[in-house]
Amino acid sequence: MSDISINYSVHSPVETSPAINADEYHPAAIVTSENAPISPNTVLATLAAHNDVPTESLREIITGLVATIKICEVAWEADRTAMRTRINHAEDRLDVTMQAREDPDFDFNHAGVPTDFIRNNNRVPTFQIPIGEGLYLPAEFIKRDEDDRKKVWGVTGHFGTREPAYAHELFARPVDHTETPNEPLRPWFLHLLQGSTANYAHLRDAAEELGDWGLATDIARYREYEDQVRDLNATIHSLRAEADLTETLLDSCHHRLSAANADKCFAHLEAVCHGKDCCFPLTRNFAIRPTNPRGAGRGRPV
């Protein structure tokens, strides 16, 4: 790199240019000076204003553009070096923190851990907390939400009392080994999930005693979704009954109009009838069909 002082202005780098004899040079040459950087906008404006630019002026314009490109390269390289320095510093901090955590003599600042938080101990292994600059640390201390049992709160335990707690959704995690292929759930287990309140309570309590928060959460979710499906099917059943009744009334009205020869009474209006303007098809098929192919089940209408 040279010792030349460079102006990084986003506008034209040339503030002033040496006086040039206008009789000897084309007017385009007035905006340039030897080896001085030129902004692209200045070049475009100059070329647009003059159709015939002398070779000497073009040479000076090209030299100025090359100088501008060199300045941009130097600035980009400086920014790249600074960014790499910050990334390396952040990675070094993360390595030190992770090595300290793995040290058997290392201990967390428990005074900085919120009340009622317990060690994660791989209970929620996917819980990662952002610490800035795209880096994450595992949640070492967690607490299950008292109001929403499907959510857990966590902290890293490294940053004292001012560290914010982060929320994380709980889900059942798959088993680590793949020797046994995944199989459909056994009927007896589905009976507990979908069965009576007493049977489900036994399964829910056993899941809580097992200590697997994700498994217990998805068991609760399954029951909630079952209840939602039951309510939706009940609504569909009610709407279907209402639609059947309304269609019966519609047919009765149709027969009465037919018996009264209503179409003959208004025969003079036949010329203004345009079938394409009809709001409903002439052949009706408004019956609502059940959306649940599994048939009747717990809480489902027959």
mmCIF file of C-alpha atoms in Angstrom, residues 86 108 166 255 284:
data_model
loop_
_atom_site.group_PDB
_atom_site.id
_atom_site.type_symbol
_atom_site.label_atom_id
_atom_site.label_comp_id
_atom_site.label_asym_id
_atom_site.label_seq_id
_atom_site.Cartn_x
_atom_site.Cartn_y
_atom_site.Cartn_z
ATOM 1 C CA ARG A 86 -14.509 -9.163 15.024
ATOM 2 C CA PHE A 108 -21.612 -21.407 37.333
ATOM 3 C CA TYR A 166 -35.536 -17.011 26.663
ATOM 4 C CA HIS A 255 -93.261 -27.478 -5.593
ATOM 5 C CA ARG A 284 -78.095 -28.110 -6.901
#
